[in-house]
CSV table of C-alpha atoms in Angstrom, one decimal:
chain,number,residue,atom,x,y,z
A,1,UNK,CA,0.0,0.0,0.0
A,2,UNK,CA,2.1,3.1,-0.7
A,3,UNK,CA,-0.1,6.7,0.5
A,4,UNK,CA,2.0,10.1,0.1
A,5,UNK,CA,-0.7,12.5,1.9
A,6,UNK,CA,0.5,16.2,3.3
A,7,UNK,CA,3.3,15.7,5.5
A,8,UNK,CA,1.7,16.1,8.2
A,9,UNK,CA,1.4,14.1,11.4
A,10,UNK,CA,-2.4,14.2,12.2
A,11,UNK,CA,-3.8,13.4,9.0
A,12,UNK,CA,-1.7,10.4,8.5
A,13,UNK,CA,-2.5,9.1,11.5
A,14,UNK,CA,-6.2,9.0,10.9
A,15,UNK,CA,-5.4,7.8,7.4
A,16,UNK,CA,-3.1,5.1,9.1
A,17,UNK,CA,-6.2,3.9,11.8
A,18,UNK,CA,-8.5,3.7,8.8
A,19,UNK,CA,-5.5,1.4,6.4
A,20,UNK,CA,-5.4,-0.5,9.6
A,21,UNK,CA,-9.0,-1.9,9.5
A,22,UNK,CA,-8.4,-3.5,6.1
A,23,UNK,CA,-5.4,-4.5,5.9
A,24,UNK,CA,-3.4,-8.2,6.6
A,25,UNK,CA,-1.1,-8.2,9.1
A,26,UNK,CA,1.8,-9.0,7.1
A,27,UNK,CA,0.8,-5.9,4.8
A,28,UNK,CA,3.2,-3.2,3.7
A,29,UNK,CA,3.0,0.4,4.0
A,30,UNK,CA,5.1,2.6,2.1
A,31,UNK,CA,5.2,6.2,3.1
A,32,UNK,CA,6.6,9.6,1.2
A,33,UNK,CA,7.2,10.8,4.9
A,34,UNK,CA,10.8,12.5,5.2
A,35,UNK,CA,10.3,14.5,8.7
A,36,UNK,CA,8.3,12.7,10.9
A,37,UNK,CA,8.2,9.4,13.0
A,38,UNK,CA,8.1,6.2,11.2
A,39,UNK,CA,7.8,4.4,15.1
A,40,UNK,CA,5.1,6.2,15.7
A,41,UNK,CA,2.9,6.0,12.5
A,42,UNK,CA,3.8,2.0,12.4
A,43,UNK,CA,1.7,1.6,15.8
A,44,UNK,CA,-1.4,2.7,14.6
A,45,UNK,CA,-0.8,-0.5,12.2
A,46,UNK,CA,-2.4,-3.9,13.8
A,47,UNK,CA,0.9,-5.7,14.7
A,48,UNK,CA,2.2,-8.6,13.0
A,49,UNK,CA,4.0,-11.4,14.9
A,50,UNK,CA,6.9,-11.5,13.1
A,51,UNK,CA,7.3,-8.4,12.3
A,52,UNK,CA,8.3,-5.3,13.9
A,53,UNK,CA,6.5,-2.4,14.1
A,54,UNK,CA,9.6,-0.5,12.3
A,55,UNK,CA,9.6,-2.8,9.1
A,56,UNK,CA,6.2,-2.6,9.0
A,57,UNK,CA,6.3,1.1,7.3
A,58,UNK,CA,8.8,1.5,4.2
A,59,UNK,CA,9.3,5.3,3.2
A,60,UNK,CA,8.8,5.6,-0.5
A,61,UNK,CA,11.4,7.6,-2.6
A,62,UNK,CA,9.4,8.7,-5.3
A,63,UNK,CA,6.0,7.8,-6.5
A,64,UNK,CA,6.1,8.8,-10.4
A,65,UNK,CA,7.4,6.1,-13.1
A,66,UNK,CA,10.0,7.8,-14.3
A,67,UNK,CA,12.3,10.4,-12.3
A,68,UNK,CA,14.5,12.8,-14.3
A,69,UNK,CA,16.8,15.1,-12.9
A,70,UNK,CA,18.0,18.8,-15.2
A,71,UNK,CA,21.3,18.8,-16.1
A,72,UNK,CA,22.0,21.6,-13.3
A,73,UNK,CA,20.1,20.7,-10.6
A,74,UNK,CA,20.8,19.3,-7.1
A,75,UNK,CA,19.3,16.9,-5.1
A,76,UNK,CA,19.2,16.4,-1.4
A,77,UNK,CA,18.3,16.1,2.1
A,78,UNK,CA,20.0,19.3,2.5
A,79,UNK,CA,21.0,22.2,0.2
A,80,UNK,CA,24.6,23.0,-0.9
A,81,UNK,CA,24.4,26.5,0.5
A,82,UNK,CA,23.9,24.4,3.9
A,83,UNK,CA,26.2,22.3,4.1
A,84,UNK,CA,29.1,24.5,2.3
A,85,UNK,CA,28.2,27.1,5.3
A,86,UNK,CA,28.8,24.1,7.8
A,87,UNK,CA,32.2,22.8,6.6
A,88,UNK,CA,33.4,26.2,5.1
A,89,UNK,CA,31.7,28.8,6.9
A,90,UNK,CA,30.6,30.3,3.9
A,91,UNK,CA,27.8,29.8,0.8
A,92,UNK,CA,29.3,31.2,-2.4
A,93,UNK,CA,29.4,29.6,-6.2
A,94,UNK,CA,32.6,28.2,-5.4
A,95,UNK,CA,31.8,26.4,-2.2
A,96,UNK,CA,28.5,25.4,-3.1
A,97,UNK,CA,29.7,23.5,-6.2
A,98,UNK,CA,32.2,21.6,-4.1
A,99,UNK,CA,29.5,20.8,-1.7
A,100,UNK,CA,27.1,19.6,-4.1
A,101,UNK,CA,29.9,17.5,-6.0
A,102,UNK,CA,30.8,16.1,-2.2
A,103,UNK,CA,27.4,15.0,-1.1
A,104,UNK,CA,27.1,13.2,-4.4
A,105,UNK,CA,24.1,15.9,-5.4
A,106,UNK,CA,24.7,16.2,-8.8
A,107,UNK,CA,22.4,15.3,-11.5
A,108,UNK,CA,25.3,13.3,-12.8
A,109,UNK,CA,26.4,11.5,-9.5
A,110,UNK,CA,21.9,11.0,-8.7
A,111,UNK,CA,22.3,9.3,-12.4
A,112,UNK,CA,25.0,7.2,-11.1
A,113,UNK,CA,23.3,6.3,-7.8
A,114,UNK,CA,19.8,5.1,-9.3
A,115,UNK,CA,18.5,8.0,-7.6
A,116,UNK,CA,17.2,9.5,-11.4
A,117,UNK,CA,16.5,7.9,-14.4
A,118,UNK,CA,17.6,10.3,-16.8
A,119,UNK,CA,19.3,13.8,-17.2
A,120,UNK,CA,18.0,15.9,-19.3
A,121,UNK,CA,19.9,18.5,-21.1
A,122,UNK,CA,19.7,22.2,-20.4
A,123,UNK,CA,20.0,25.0,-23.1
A,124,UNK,CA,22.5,27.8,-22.2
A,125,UNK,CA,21.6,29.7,-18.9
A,126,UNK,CA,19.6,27.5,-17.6
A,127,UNK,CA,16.1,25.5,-18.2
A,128,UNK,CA,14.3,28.6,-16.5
A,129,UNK,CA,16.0,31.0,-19.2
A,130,UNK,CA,14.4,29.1,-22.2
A,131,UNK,CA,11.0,27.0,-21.3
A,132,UNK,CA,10.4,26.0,-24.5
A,133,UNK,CA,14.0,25.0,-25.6
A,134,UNK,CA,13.9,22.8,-22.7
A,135,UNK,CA,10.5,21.6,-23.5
A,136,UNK,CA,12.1,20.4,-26.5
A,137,UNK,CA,14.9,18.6,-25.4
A,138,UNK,CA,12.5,16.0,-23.4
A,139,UNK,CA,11.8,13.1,-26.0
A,140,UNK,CA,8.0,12.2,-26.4
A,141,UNK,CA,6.9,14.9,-24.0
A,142,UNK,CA,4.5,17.8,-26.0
A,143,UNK,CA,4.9,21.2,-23.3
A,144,UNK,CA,2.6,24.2,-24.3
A,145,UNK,CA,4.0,27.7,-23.5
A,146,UNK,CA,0.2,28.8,-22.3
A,147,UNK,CA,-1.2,27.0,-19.8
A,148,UNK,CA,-4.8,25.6,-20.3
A,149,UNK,CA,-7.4,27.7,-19.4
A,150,UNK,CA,-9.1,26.3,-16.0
A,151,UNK,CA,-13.2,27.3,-15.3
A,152,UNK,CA,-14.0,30.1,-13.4
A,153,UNK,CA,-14.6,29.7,-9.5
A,154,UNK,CA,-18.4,29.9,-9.3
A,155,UNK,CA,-19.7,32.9,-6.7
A,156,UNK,CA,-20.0,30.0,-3.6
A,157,UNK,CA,-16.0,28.9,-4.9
A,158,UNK,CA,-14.9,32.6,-4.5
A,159,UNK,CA,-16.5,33.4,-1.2
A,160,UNK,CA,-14.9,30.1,0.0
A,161,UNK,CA,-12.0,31.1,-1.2
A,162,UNK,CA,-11.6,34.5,0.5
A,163,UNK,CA,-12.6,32.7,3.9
A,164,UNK,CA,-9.8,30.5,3.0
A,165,UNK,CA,-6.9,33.2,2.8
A,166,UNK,CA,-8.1,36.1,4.0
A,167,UNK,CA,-10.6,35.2,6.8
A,168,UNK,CA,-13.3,37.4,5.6
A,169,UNK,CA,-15.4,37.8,2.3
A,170,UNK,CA,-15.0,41.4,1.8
A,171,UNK,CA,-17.2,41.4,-1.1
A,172,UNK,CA,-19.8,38.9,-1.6
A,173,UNK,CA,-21.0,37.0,1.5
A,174,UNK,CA,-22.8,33.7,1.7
A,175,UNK,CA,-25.7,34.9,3.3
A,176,UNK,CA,-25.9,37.4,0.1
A,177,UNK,CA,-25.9,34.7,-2.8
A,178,UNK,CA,-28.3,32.4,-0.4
A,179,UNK,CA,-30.7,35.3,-0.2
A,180,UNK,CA,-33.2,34.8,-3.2
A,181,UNK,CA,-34.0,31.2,-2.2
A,182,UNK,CA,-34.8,32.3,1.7
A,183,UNK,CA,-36.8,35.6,0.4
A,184,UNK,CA,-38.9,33.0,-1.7
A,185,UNK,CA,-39.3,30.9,1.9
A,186,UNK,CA,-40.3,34.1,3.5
A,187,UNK,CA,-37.5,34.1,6.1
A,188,UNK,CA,-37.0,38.1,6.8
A,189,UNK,CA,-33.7,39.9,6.4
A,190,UNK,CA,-31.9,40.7,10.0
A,191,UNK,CA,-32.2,44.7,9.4
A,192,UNK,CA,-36.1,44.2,8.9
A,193,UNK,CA,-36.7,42.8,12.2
A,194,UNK,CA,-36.7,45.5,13.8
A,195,UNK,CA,-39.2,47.1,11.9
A,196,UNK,CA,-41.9,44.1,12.7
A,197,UNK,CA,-44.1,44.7,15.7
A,198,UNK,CA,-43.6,42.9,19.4
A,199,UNK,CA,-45.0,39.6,19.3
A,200,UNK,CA,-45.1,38.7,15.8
A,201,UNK,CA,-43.7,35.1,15.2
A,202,UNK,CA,-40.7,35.6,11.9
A,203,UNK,CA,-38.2,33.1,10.9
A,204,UNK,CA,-34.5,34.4,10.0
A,205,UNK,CA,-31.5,33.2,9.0
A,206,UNK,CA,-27.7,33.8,9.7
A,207,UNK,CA,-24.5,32.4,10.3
A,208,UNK,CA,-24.0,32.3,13.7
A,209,UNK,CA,-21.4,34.9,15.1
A,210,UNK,CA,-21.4,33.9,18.9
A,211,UNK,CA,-23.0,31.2,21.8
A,212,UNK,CA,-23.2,32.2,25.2
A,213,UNK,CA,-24.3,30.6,28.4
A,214,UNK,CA,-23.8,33.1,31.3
A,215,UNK,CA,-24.2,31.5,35.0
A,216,UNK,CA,-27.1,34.5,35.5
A,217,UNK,CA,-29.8,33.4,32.7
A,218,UNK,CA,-30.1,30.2,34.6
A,219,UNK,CA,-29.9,27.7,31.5
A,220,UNK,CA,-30.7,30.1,29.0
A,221,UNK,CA,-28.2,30.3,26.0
A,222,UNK,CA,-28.0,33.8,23.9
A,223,UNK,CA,-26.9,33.3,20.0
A,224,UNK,CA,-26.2,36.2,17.3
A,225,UNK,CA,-27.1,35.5,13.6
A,226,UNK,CA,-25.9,37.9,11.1
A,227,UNK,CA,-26.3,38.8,7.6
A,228,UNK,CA,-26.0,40.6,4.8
A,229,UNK,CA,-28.0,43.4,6.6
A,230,UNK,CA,-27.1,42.9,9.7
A,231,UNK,CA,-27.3,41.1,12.9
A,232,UNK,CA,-30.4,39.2,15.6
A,233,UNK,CA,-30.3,38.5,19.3
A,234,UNK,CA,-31.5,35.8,19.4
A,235,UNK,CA,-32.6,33.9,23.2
A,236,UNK,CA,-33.2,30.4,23.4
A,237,UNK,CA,-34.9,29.2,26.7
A,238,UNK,CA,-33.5,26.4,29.0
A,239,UNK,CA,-36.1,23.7,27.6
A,240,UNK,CA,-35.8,25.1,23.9
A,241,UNK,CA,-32.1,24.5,24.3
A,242,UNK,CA,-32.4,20.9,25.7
A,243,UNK,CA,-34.8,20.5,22.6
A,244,UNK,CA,-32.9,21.9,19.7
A,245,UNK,CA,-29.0,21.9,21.0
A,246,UNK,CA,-28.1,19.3,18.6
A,247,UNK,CA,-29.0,21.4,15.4
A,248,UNK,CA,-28.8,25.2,17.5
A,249,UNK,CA,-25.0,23.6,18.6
A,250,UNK,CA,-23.8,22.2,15.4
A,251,UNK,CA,-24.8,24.2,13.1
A,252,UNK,CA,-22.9,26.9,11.5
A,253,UNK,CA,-25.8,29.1,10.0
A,254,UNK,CA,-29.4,28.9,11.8
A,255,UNK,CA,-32.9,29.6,10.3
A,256,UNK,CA,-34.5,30.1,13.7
A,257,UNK,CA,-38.3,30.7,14.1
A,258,UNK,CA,-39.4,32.7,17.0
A,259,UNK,CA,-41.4,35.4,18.7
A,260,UNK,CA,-40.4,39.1,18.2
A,261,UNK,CA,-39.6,40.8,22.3
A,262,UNK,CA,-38.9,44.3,22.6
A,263,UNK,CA,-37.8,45.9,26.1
A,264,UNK,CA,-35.8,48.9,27.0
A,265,UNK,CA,-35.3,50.1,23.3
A,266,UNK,CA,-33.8,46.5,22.4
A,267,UNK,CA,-35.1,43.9,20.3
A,268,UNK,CA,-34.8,40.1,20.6
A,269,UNK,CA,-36.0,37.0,18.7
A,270,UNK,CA,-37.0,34.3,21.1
A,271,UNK,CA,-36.7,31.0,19.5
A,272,UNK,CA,-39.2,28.1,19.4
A,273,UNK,CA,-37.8,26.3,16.3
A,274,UNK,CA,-33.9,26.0,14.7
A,275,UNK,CA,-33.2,24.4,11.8
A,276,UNK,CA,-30.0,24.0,9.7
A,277,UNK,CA,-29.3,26.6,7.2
A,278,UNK,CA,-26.8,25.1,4.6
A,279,UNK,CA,-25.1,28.5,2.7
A,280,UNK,CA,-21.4,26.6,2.2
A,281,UNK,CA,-18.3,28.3,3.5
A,282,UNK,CA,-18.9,30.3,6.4
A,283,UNK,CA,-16.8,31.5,9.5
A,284,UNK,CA,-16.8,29.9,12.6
A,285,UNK,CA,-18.9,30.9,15.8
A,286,UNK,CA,-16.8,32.5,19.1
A,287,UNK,CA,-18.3,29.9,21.2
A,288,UNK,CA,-18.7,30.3,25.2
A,289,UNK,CA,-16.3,32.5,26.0
């Protein structure tokens, strides 16, 4: 079995409890890991008798079918610059090319070693100087100078993807592009709630901004939906809590129908129903803090 997930620690251990179910003792794992504990990803393995838990897990080299290496490039655990600055004290041309030639890094020596199958010539200055002159020196192998064009990220796609570096969607939000589907359910826009009277039953929907439980509402648990016009109070009772925690906990945006409370100037939506409002990438809630 050979898996070469992100190098990192907690995803390959699920992946390795999950391998674990199905596979025979005797079966053998081979890894692309380079940094991180071959002992301890082996014990997540169901143990074979004969043998160890350190043979059980092989690290992989490569996992293409062929490996070529440019005629100019290095290969290694640890760069020329690094090591040259370790025997020599100092990184320059001349250093680094004796460090590379010592550790054996060159495409030539990697040739030599097995660790490549094939070195492919560079044109003058460089593979990076002339793409397509490099291109051409790799038999059987057609490389365009434009790369293909790839579909455009669809409005849900682009909101996710501002969540996804930036934190925030500074331009369209979810709430926005799910708005036409809850207009035609009738579910009313935060910044319109305050212009319904007291004790008129609404449903809204949000993405839910915070949870809190303080020790003096006596079981009571206060939630904040928000918009794209704005934000609801909403207070869920003790026995409306018991009822709906599962969905009111869980869920990342809330269509919650409830009674409309006004007092001192203040208005609040007290909930008697939640229900899960799917609207894709959201942020996450500040939770009981």
């Amino acid at each position: 079995i050979i898996e070469a997930i992100a190098e990192r620690m907690d995803w390959k251990l699920d992946l390795y409890g999950k391998i674990a179910a199905h596979i025979a003792p005797h079966a053998i794992v081979a890894s692309n890991t380079s940094g991180l504990s071959i002992t301890k990803l082996s014990e997540v393995l169901q143990a074979a008798p004969d043998i160890p838990y350190d043979k059980r897990i092989q690290t992989a080299r490569f996992i293409e079918d062929l490996t070529a290496s440019y005629q100019g490039s290095w290969y290694s655990v640890i760069s020329p610059e690094g090591c040259a600055a370790i025997l020599w004290k100092k990184a320059n041309e001349q250093t680094n090319t004796a460090a590379a030639s010592a550790l054996a890094l060159t495409a030539e020596a990697n040739l030599k070693n097995g660790l490549v199958d094939a070195v492919i010539p560079e044109p003058h200055g460089g593979a990076h100087r002339d793409p397509q002159a490099t291109a051409d020196r790799l038999p059987g192998v057609v490389t365009g100078a434009v790369p293909p064009p790839l579909p455009a990220p669809t409005p849900w796609e682009e909101v996710a993807d501002d969540l996804w570096a930036m934190g925030i969607a500074p331009d369209t939000t979810a709430m926005e592009l799910a708005r036409p589907g809850l207009d035609r359910r009738g579910v009313v826009p935060a910044g319109a709630v305050a212009g319904r009277p007291g004790g008129q039953r609404v449903t809204v929907g949000g993405v839910v901004t915070h949870r809190q439980a303080p020790e003096s509402a006596h079981g009571a648990v206060f939630l904040n939906l928000e918009d794209e016009t704005g934000m609801v109070n909403v207070v869920c009772s003790k026995g409306a809590w018991v009822r709906w925690k599962p969905v009111a906990r869980a869920s990342r945006a809330l269509l919650v129908r409830g009674r409309i409370e006004r007092s001192e100037g203040s208005t609040t939506l007290v909930a008697e129903r939640f229900e899960p409002l799917a609207v894709g990438a959201v942020p996450g809630a500040r939770d009981f803090r």
